[in-house]
Coordinates of C-alpha atoms and ligand atoms in Angstrom, one line a residue:
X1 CA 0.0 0.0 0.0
X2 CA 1.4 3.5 -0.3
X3 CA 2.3 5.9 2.0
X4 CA -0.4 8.3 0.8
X5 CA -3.6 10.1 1.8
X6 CA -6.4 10.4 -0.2
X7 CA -8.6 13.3 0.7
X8 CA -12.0 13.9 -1.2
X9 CA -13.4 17.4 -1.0
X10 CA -17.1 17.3 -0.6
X11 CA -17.2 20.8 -1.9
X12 CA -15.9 20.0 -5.0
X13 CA -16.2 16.6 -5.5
X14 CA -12.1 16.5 -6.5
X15 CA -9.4 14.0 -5.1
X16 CA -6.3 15.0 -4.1
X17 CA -3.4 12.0 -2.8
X18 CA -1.0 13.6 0.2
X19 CA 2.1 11.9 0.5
X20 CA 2.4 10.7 4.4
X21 CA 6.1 10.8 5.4
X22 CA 7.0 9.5 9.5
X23 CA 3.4 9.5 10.4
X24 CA 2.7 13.2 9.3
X25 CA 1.9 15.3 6.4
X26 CA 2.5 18.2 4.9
X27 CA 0.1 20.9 5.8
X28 CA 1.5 23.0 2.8
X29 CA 0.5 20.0 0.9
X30 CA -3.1 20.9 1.9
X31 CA -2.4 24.4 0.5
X32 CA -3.7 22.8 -3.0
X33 CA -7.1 22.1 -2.2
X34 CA -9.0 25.0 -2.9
X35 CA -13.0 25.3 -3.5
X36 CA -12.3 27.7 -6.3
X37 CA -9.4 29.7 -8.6
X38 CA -10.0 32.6 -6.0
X39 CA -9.4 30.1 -2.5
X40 CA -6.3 30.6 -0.9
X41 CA -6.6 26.7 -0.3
X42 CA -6.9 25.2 2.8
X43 CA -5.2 25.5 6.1
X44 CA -5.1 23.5 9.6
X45 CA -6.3 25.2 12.7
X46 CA -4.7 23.4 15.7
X47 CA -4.7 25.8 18.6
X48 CA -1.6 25.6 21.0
X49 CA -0.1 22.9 18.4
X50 CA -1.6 19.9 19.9
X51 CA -0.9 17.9 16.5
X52 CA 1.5 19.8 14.6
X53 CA 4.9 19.0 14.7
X54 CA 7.1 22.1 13.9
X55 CA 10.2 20.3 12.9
X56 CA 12.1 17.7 12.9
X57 CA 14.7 16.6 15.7
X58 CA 17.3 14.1 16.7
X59 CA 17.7 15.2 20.4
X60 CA 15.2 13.9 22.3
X61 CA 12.4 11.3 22.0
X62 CA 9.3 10.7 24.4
X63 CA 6.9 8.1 24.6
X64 CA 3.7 9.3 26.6
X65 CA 2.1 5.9 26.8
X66 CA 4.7 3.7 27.8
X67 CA 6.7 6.5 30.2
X68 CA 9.7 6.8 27.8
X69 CA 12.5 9.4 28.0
X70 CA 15.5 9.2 25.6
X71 CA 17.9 12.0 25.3
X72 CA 20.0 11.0 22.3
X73 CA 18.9 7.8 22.5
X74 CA 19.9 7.5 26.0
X75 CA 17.2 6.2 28.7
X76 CA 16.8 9.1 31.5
X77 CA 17.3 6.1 34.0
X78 CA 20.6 5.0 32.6
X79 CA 22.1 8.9 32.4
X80 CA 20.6 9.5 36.0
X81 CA 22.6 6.5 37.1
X82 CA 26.0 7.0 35.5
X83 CA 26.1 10.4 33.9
X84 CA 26.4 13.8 35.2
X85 CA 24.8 17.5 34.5
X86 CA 28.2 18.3 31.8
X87 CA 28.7 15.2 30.8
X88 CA 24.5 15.0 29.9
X89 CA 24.7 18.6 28.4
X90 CA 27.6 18.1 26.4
X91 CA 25.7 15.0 24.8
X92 CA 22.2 17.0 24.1
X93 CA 24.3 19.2 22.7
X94 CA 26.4 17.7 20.5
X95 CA 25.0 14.2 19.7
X96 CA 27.1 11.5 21.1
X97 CA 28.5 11.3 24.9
X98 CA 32.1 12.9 25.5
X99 CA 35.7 10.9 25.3
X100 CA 37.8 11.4 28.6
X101 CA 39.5 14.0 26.7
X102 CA 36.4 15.9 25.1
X103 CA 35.1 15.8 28.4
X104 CA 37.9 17.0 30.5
X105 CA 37.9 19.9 27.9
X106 CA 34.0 20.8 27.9
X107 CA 34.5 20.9 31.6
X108 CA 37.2 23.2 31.6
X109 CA 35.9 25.5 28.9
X110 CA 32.9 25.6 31.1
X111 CA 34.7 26.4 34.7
X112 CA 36.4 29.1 33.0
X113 CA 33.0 31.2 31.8
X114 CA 31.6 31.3 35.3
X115 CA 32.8 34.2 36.4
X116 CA 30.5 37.6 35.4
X117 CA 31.4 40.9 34.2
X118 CA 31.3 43.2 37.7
X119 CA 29.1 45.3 35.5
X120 CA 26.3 42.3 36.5
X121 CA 26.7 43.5 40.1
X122 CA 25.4 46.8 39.1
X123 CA 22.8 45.4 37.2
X124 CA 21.7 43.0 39.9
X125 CA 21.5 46.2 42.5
X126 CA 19.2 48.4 40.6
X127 CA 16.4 45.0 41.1
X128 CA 14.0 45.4 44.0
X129 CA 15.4 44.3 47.1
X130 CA 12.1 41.9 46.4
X131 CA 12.7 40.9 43.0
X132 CA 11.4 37.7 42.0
X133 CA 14.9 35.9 41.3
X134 CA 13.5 34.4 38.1
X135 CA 12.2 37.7 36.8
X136 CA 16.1 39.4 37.8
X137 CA 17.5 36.0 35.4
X138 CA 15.2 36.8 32.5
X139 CA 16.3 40.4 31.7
X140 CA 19.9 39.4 32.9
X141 CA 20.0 36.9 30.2
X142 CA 18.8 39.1 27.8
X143 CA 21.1 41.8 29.1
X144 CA 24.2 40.1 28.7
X145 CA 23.5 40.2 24.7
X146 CA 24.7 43.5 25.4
X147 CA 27.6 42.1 26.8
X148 CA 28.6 39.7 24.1
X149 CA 28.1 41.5 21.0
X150 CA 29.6 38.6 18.7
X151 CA 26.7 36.4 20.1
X152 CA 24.9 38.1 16.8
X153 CA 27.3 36.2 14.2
X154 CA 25.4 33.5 14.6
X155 CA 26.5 31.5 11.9
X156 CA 30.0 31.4 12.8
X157 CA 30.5 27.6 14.3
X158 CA 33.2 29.1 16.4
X159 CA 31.5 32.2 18.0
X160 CA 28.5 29.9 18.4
X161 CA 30.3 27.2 20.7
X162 CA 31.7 30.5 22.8
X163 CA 28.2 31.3 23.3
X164 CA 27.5 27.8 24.4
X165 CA 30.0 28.3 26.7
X166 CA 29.0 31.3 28.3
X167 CA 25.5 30.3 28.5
X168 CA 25.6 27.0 30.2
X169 CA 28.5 29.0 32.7
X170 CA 26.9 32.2 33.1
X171 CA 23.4 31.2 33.5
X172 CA 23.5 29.3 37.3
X173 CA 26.6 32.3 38.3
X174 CA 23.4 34.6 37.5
X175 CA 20.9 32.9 39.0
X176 CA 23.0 32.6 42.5
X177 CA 23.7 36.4 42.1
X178 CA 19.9 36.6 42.2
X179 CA 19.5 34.7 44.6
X180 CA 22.0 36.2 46.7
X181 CA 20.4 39.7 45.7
X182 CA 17.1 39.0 47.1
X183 CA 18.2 37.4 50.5
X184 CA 20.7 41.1 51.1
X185 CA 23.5 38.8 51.1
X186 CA 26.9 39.6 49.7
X187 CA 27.9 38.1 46.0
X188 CA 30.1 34.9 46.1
X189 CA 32.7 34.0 43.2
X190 CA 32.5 30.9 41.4
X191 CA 35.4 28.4 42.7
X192 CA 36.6 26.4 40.2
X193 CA 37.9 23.8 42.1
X194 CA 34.4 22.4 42.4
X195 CA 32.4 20.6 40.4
X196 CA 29.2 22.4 38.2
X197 CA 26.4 22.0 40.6
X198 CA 28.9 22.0 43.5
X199 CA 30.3 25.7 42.4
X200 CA 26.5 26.7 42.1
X201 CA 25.9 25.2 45.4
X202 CA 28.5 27.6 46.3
X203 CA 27.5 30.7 44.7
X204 CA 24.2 30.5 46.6
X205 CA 24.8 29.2 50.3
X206 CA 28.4 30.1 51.1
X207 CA 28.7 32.4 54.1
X208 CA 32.3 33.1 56.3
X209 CA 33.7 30.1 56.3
X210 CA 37.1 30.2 54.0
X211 CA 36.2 27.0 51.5
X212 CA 33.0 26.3 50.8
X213 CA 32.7 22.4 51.0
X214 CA 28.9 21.2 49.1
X215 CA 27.9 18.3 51.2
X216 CA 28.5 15.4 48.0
X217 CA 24.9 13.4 48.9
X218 CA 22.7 17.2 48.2
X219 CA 25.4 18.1 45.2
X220 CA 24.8 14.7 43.3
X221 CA 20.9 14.8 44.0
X222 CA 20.9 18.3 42.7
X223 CA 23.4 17.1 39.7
X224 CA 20.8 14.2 38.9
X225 CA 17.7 17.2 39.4
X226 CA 19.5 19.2 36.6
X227 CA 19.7 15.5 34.3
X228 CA 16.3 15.3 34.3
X229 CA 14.9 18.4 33.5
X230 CA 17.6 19.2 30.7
X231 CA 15.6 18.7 27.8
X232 CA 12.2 17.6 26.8
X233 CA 11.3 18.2 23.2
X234 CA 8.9 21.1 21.9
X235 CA 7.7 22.3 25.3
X236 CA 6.5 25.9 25.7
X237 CA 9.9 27.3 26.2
X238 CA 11.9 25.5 23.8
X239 CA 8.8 26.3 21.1
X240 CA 9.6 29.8 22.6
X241 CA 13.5 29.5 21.7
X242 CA 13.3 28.1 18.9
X243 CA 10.9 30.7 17.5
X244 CA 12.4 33.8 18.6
X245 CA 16.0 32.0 17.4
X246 CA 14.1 31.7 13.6
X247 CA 14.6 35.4 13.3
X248 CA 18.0 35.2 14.1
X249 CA 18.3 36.9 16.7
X250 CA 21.3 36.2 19.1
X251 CA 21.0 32.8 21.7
X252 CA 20.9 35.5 24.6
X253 CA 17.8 37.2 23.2
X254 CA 16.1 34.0 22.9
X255 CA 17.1 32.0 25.9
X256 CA 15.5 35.4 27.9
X257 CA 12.4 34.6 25.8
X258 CA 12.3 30.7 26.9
X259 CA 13.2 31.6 30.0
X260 CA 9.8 34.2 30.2
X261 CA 8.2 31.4 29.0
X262 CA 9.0 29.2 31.4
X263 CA 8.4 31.4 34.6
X264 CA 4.8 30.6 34.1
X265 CA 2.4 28.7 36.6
X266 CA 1.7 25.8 34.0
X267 CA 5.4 25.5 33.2
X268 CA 8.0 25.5 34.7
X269 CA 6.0 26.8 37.9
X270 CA 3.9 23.6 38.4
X271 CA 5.7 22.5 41.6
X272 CA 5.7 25.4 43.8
X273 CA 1.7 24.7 43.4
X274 CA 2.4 21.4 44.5
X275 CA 3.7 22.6 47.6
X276 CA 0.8 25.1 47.8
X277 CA -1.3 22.1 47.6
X278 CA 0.6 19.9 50.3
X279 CA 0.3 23.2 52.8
X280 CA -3.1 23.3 51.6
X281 CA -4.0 20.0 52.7
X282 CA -2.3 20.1 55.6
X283 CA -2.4 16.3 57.4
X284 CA -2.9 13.0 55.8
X285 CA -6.1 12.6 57.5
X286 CA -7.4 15.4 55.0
X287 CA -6.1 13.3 52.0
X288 CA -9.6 12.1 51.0
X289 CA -11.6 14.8 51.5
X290 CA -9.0 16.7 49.3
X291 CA -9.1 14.2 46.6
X292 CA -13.4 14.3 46.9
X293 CA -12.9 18.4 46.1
X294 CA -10.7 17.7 43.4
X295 CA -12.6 14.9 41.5
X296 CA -16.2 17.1 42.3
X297 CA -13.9 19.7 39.7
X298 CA -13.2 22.1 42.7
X299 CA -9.2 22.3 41.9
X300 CA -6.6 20.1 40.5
X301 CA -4.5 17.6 41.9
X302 CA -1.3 19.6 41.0
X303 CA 2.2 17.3 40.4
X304 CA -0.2 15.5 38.4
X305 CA -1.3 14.5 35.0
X306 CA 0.8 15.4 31.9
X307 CA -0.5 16.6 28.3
X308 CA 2.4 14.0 26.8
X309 CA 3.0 11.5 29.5
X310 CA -0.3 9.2 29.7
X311 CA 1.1 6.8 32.1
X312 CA 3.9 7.2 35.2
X313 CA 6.9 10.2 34.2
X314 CA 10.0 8.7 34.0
X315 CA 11.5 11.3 35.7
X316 CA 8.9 11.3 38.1
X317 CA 10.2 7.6 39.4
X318 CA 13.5 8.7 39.5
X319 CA 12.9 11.8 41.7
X320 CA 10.6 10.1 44.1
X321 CA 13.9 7.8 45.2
X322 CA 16.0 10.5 45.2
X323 CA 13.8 12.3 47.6
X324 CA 14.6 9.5 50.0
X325 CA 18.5 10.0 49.9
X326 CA 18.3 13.5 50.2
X327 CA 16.3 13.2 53.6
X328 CA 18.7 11.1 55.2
X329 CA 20.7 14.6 55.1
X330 CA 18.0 17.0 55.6
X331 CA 15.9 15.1 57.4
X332 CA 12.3 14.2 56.4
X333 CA 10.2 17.0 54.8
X334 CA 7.0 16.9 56.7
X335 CA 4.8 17.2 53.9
X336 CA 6.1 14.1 52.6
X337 CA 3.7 12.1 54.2
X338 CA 1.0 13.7 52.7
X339 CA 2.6 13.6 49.0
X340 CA 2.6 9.8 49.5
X341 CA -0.6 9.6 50.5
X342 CA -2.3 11.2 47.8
X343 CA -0.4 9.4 45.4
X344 CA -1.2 6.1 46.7
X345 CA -5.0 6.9 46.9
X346 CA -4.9 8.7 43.4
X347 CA -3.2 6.1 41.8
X348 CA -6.0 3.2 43.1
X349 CA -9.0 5.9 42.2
X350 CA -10.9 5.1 39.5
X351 CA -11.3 8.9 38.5
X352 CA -7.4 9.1 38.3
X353 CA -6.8 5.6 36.6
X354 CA -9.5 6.1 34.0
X355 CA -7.8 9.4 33.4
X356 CA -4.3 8.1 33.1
X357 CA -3.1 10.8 35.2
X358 CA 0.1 10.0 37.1
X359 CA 2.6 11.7 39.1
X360 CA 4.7 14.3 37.0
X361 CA 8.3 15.2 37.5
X362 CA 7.0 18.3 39.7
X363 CA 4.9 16.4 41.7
X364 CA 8.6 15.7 44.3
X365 CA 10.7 18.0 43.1
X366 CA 9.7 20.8 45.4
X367 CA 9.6 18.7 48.3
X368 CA 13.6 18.3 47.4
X369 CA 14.3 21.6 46.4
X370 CA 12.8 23.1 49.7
X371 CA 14.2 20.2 52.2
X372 CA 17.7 21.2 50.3
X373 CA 16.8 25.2 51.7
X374 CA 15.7 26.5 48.4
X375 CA 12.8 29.3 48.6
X376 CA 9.7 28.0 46.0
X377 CA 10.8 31.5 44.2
X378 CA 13.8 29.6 42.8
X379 CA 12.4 26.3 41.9
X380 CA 11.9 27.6 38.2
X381 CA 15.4 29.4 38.1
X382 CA 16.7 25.8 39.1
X383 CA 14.4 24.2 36.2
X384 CA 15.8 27.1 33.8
X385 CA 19.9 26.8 35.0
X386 CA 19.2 22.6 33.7
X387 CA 17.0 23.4 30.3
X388 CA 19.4 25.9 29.3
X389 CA 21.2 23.1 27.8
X390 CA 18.0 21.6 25.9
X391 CA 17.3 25.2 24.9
X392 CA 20.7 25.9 22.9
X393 CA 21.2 22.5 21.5
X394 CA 16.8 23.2 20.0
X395 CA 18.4 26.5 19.0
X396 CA 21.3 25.0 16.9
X397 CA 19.7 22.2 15.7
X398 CA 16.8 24.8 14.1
X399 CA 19.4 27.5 13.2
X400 CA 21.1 24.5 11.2
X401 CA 17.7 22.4 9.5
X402 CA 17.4 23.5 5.9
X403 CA 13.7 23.5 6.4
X404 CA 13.3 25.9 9.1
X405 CA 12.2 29.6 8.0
X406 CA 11.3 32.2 10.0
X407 CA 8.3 31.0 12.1
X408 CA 5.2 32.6 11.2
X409 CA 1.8 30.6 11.7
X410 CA -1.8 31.8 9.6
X411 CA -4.7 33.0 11.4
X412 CA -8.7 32.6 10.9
X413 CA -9.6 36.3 10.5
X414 CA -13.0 36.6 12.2
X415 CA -12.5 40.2 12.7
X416 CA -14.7 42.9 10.8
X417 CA -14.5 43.3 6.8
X418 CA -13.8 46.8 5.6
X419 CA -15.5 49.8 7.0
X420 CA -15.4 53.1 6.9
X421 CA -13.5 56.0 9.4
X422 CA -15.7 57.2 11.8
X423 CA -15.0 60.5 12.2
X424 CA -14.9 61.6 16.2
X425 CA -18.1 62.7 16.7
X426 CA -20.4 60.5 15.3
X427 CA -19.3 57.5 17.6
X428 CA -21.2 56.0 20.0
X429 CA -19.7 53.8 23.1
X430 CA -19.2 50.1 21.8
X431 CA -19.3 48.9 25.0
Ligands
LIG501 N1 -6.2 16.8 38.8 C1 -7.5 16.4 38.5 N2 -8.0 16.2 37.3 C2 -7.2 16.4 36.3 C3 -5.8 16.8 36.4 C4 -5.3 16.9 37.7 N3 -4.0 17.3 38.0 N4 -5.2 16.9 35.2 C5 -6.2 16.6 34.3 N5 -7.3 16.3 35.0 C6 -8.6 15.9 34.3 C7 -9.3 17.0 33.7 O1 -10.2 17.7 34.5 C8 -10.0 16.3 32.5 O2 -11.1 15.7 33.0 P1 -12.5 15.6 32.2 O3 -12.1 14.8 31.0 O4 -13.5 14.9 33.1 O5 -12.8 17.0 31.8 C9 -9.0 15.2 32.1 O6 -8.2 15.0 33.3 C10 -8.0 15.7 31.0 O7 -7.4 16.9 31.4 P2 -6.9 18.0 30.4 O8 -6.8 19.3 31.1 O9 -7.6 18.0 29.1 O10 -5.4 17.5 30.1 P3 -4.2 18.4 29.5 O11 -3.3 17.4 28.7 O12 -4.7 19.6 28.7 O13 -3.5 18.9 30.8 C11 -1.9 19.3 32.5 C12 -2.2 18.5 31.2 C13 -2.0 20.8 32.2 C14 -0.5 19.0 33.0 C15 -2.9 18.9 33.6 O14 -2.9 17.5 33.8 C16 -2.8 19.7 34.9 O15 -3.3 20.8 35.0 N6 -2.0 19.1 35.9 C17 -1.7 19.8 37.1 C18 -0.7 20.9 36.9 C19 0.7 20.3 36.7 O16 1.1 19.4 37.5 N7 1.5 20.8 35.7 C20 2.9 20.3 35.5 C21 3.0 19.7 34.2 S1 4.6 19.0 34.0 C22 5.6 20.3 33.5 O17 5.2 21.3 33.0 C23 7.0 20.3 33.8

C-alpha cells in the first residue's frame, strides 16, 4: 500500500493524494485544495499545536504511553545512574556522549565562563530588594547580549560554541547572584575547584567560612535534578526559543524569551503549586476529602497529569527515590507524608486511573528543592539553569535544518471586513 492520503473534498467533488512521510503530512500540501481559482486553499487550525509537529529533531524522544524518556537515545534512568549535568549537556548538545578527553575539555571551557562581568553586580543592584529571582534572570540573560556582541554572528561555528560556553557558565553564576540579591546577602565568586552543581551550590549558600565544602549526597541529587529536566522536546519554552532564534536573533535574546516562557504557573511553575497544595492539605487525614474536592472539579491535583505522558513520568520515578537520599541529610520534609498519600490513593482511584493521570516530574521536586533550603521563588530558576542546555542545543539544531524559516503561523480572520473611518463625533460607546 502506499504511504499516501487520499482526501476527497465534498465541496468540490475533487481527489487529491498527500504523500504521508514519518506519520505526518505536509500541511502545505493541503495548500492545493481550494473550492475555487480565487481560494487561498486550505489550512489547519490546531490551537496551542496539539498535532503539529514544527520540525524535525534528533535530540530527544518521548513516549507518553509507555513513560519513555530518551535523550539521544539515551534512557533518563541509565544517564541519571552514570552520567552527570556536563557530561548530559555536552551529549544533548552535540549528539554523542564525550571521550575522557572531550570531556575534561568541555568541563574546563565551562569552569572558566563562570565568572560575570562586575558590570552584572550593578545590574543585579538596581532589582528590587524583592525581585522575584526568576524575573532578575530573564532580563539578565537578555542583558548580557549586550555584553557579548559577537553572540549576533550566529552563523559562525566558532562564536556559536563560545556562546555555548558562556550560556551554560553564566546562567546558574546569575541565578546565584539573584539569589543572593534577594536574600541582602553579599555576592560569592565561582570556585573552580568544584564541580558544576557543586560551584552553584557555592554561589548561593556560602557564608564566612574560607572554603565552601557542598555536602557530596545534596550536590549529586541536585546534579541528577538538573539531568532530568535538561531537555524535553517542543515544550512551551523550547517552542519559545526556537521561534524567537528563527529570526535570528542572538542565543541570549532568545534564551530570555524561553526563559519568560518558562516562569509561568503551567510551566516550569507547576511544583511550587504542588507545595501550595501539600500546605493546603495540611495532614494526611485530609487526604480524602482533598481528593473528593478535586474529582467534584473544585481544583486540580497539582504534580499530576501530563499533556504527553499518559502513564507514570520517568522522571517522576527517578525523583521520588532520590527524595529519600536527600532526607537522610536534611531530614524528612514533613509534607512528605502527605505527598505519598495522595499518590497512593490517586493512583488506586478510579477517577485518576481512568484518566491516566500520574505523578509528574514536579509532583517531588519541590519537596527536594525546599528540604535542600531552596525558597519555591527559585524552583523555576533551578528548572531554567538545567533546560538551558536543551534550549541551545533546539536553537542550533533549528538554526542548522534547511527546512526551518522564520516562524510565522496563519490565522482565521474573524474580525470585521472593511469599514469606513468614523470620524470623532459621530461615535457611539461600543461597550
Ligand atoms: N487533577 C485532577 N484532574 C485532572 C488533572 C489533575 N491534575 N489533570 C487533568 N485532569 C482531568 C481534567 O479535569 C480532565 O477531566 P475531564 O475529561 O473529566 O474534563 C482530564 O483529566 C483531561 O485533562 P486536560 O486538562 O484535558 O489535560 P491536558 O493534557 O490539557 O493537561 C496538564 C495537562 C496541564 C499537565 C494537567 O494535567 C494539569 O493541569 N495538571 C496539574 C498541573 C501540573 O502538574 N502541571 C505540570 C505539568 S509538568 C511540567 O510542565 C514540567
Amino acid at each position: 500500500m502506499p504511504d499516501t492520503l487520499t482526501i476527497t473534498d465534498n465541496r468540490t467533488g475533487q481527489q487529491y493524494e498527500v504523500p504521508i512521510h514519518d506519520g505526518t503530512i505536509r500541511a502545505m500540501d493541503l495548500r492545493a485544495i481550494k473550492a475555487g481559482p480565487d481560494d487561498f486553499g486550505l489550512m489547519t487550525y490546531d490551537p496551542a499545536l496539539l498535532n503539529t509537529a514544527a520540525c524535525r529533531s534528533r535530540i530527544t524522544y518521548i513516549d507518553g504511553e509507555k513513560g519513555v524518556l530518551l535523550y539521544r537515545g539515551y534512557p533518563i534512568e541509565e544517564l541519571a545512574e552514570q552520567s552527570d549535568y556536563l557530561e548530559t549537556a555536552y551529549l544533548i548538545l552535540f549528539g554523542e556522549l564525550p571521550t575522557t578527553a572531550q570531556l575534561q575539555q568541555w568541563k574546563h571551557e565551562i569552569t572558566l565562563h563562570t565568572m560575570l562581568h562586575e558590570n552584572f553586580k550593578k545590574f543585579m543592584d538596581g532589582f528590587q530588594y524583592d525581585a522575584h529571582p526568576m524575573g532578575i534572570v530573564v532580563s539578565t540573560v537578555g542583558a548580557m547580549s549586550t555584553f557579548y556582541n559577537d553572540a549576533k554572528q550566529i552563523f559562525d561555528p566558532a562564536i556559536r560554541r563560545r556562546q555555548v560556553h558562556r550560556l551554560i557558565a553564566k546562567v546558574p553564576s546569575i541565578a546565584a547572584y539573584a539569589y543572593r540579591h534577594s536574600i541582602g546577602r553579599p555576592y560569592v565568586y565561582p570556585d573552580n575547584d568544584l564541580s558544576f552543581t557543586g560551584n552553584f551550590l557555592n554561589m548561593l549558600f556560602k557564608m564566612t567560612e574560607l572554603k565552601y565544602q557542598p555536602n557530596p549526597v545534596l550536590e549529586r541529587a541536585l546534579d541528577v535534578l538538573f539531568i532530568l529536566h535538561a531537555d524535553h522536546e517542543q515544550n512551551c519554552s523550547t517552542s519559545t526559543m526556537r521561534n524567537v532564534g528563527s529570526s535570528h536573533a542572538d542565543p541570549y535574546s532568545g534564551l530570555a524569551a524561553a526563559a519568560a516562557a518558562l516562569y509561568g504557573p503551567l510551566h516550569g511553575g507547576a511544583n511550587e503549586m504542588v507545595l501550595r497544595m501539600l500546605h493546603e492539605v495540611g495532614s494526611v487525614q485530609n487526604v480524602p476529602a482533598f481528593i473528593k474536592k478535586v474529582k467534584a472539579g473544585e481544583g486540580r491535583l497539582m504534580g499530576f497529569g501530563h499533556r504527553v505522558y499518559k502513564s507514570y513520568d520517568p522522571r517522576a520515578k527517578i525523583i521520588k527515590r532520590m527524595a529519600d537520599m536527600v532526607f537522610t541529610v536534611t531530614g524528612k520534609n514533613p509534607l512528605l507524608q502527605i505527598a505519598l498519600e495522595l499518590e497512593r490513593i490517586a493512583l488506586e482511584d478510579e477517577y485518576f486511573v481512568s484518566r491516566k493521570l500520574y505523578p509528574n516530574v514536579d509532583f517531588y521536586s519541590g519537596l527536594i528543592y525546599q528540604a535542600m533550603g531552596f525558597p519555591t521563588e527559585m524552583f523555576p530558576v533551578l528548572f531554567g539553569i538545567a533546560r538551558t542546555s536543551g534550549w541551545i542545543a533546539q536553537w542550533e539544531e533549528m538554526l542548522l535544518d534547511p527546512d526551518q524559516k522564520i516562524a510565522r503561523p496563519r490565522q482565521i480572520y474573524v474580525g470585521h471586513g472593511v469599514r469606513e473611518y468614523m470620524p470623532i463625533a459621530n461615535r457611539k460607546e461600543a461597550h
